[in-house]
């Protein structure tokens, strides 16, 4: 067991959970205002690609992330416009968004960098690794929490901030009200659409950060379809966490940990197929225990399977 | 007259979407430094240019139509089955294994293999349905997660126990099926196979089922107004299980037809990389679960994809131009355009576009 569990495992779990957590928080914001965002995967992929493009042209990681945020926000605004203003089916737009992201990033990879499959440049500098002065020296905590990119720390801070926003601020209450009962919210003068747009833009920012962490955080490269289902996992984390920031944090942590653990299991000569399966199986099992009560209530109200 | 008018009106949205899609494609072509007219001509030629290309499009449309039918049948009853990828993988793998290991005359094995594909996909999907009705585990999540589990498990089977060890290559795939088991080609030398006929039959059966049968009426009622359906005595549990079985079964059949009709073996990841599942689901969503509309949508999306290949062969524009156009078109196709929007504005606007 010693070779399976050690502090480095938690360290890599923290790294793996970051993009999922960021995207899942975006998904939670959207879910809370009634926009079920299936497009997280695509937004994240655009974020990963534009972060690399930005890094290539500006040669500065901060500007690269800024560039990614601007680009992804443009796409999430399009998403918002189509689904909120033009009343398109959110799920259709979300899946189309994933297609568009995959097609557009591959297309642009060929036209901008003239390569197929992956773009990698030795000269390119990724995100810095931070060692937080005091924490670094505490024995156990230091091993887990130091040496990550700033986005890792930011993601956890953002989860806390979102919790504070939702449950401790007036604006956050209005946001939740706009989602849970749009009609009632409008009668007391809440601009529901404004909150929906706000949620989509915030989701864009979060997905851009998630993508940047993927492409600049560890490897400093972009490969076609490099999100490889993480957006869908984030969506699952959103639902498993019942769209509450702390629940989402817990669900993402579960995913990150199981994912890190599954990589570790490969060391004990399990076929990689089964080790990769572990996070998904664990999630399904987890769902038997943490059933989404909200969904059940909705289902009873609607007399249907809630979706 | 009125009916034709209404029909034409309903085409207005998709037409605008197609124009926007082509415009977005034009921009992409210009960025890539190609000529718009030439690229679109090549795209048309790649999809419909000759009888050969046309049949390739039909062949590509075959699994898409079957997956679309699978999604449509669930969608119509108000369930989202996002698990077509895993169901297809299991269907294809079962068909390949049955084709390899069941003795008997070729046509018999072929039929058994297809039935095996249906059962494998159907049971996998019904399991998600069972989790939902029995344990209240969200169907949308389970179907999605089961995709990964199915693909990985199928990948394991073809990497270890059932790997083709005869060839020199290290590809993760099963052995090649015997010639007798293959689905016959419709035309000599063309890629389109008997699976296309099966797909069309599935469309007709599903259309008749939904439009004419009692069960189909119940299914539509459950999808359209669940509360009314339950009051009307529709038994949700059994309907959900059978619907999910049919839905997954059709996806499984899509996988089986691909294996028996065009690949002749199960190759790890070949369905996923062709994005059959998501494209098929897309086609069903576009037509709101209407079988004929979904089939037309699937055919159209297949044409865009084969057209894209023609573009890549003959111009400098990358193949992904097809997926860019496809995605933009889909983005806009369910949009209620301004005329509808203006009318809505006068009435009560419903905020929040829940599904």
XYZ file of C-alpha atoms in Angstrom, chain A residues 49 53 57 102-119 222 224, chain B residues 28 31-33 308-309 311-313 315-323:
41
model
C -5.708 26.540 -27.777
C -1.658 31.044 -29.455
C 2.513 35.751 -30.099
C -12.852 20.707 -31.987
C -13.138 21.668 -35.652
C -11.966 25.230 -35.221
C -8.953 24.438 -33.053
C -7.787 21.685 -35.404
C -8.424 23.930 -38.408
C -6.544 26.818 -36.804
C -3.707 24.553 -35.694
C -3.123 23.775 -39.358
C -3.546 27.310 -40.637
C -1.622 29.134 -37.890
C 1.144 26.689 -36.991
C 1.046 24.433 -40.091
C 1.204 21.298 -37.987
C -1.084 18.356 -37.599
C -1.882 16.717 -34.295
C 0.078 18.749 -31.803
C 1.991 21.992 -31.458
C -1.485 21.873 -27.497
C -5.946 18.121 -30.911
C -12.558 30.039 -42.577
C -8.310 32.610 -43.484
C -6.779 29.369 -44.709
C -5.969 31.086 -47.998
C -14.793 17.860 -46.203
C -12.634 14.915 -47.189
C -11.856 19.399 -49.947
C -8.741 18.156 -48.191
C -7.797 15.896 -51.093
C -7.276 21.906 -52.091
C -5.011 23.301 -49.391
C -7.942 23.872 -47.064
C -7.923 21.409 -44.136
C -10.586 18.743 -43.801
C -11.968 20.384 -40.655
C -13.727 22.967 -42.807
C -16.558 20.423 -42.888
C -16.832 20.277 -39.116
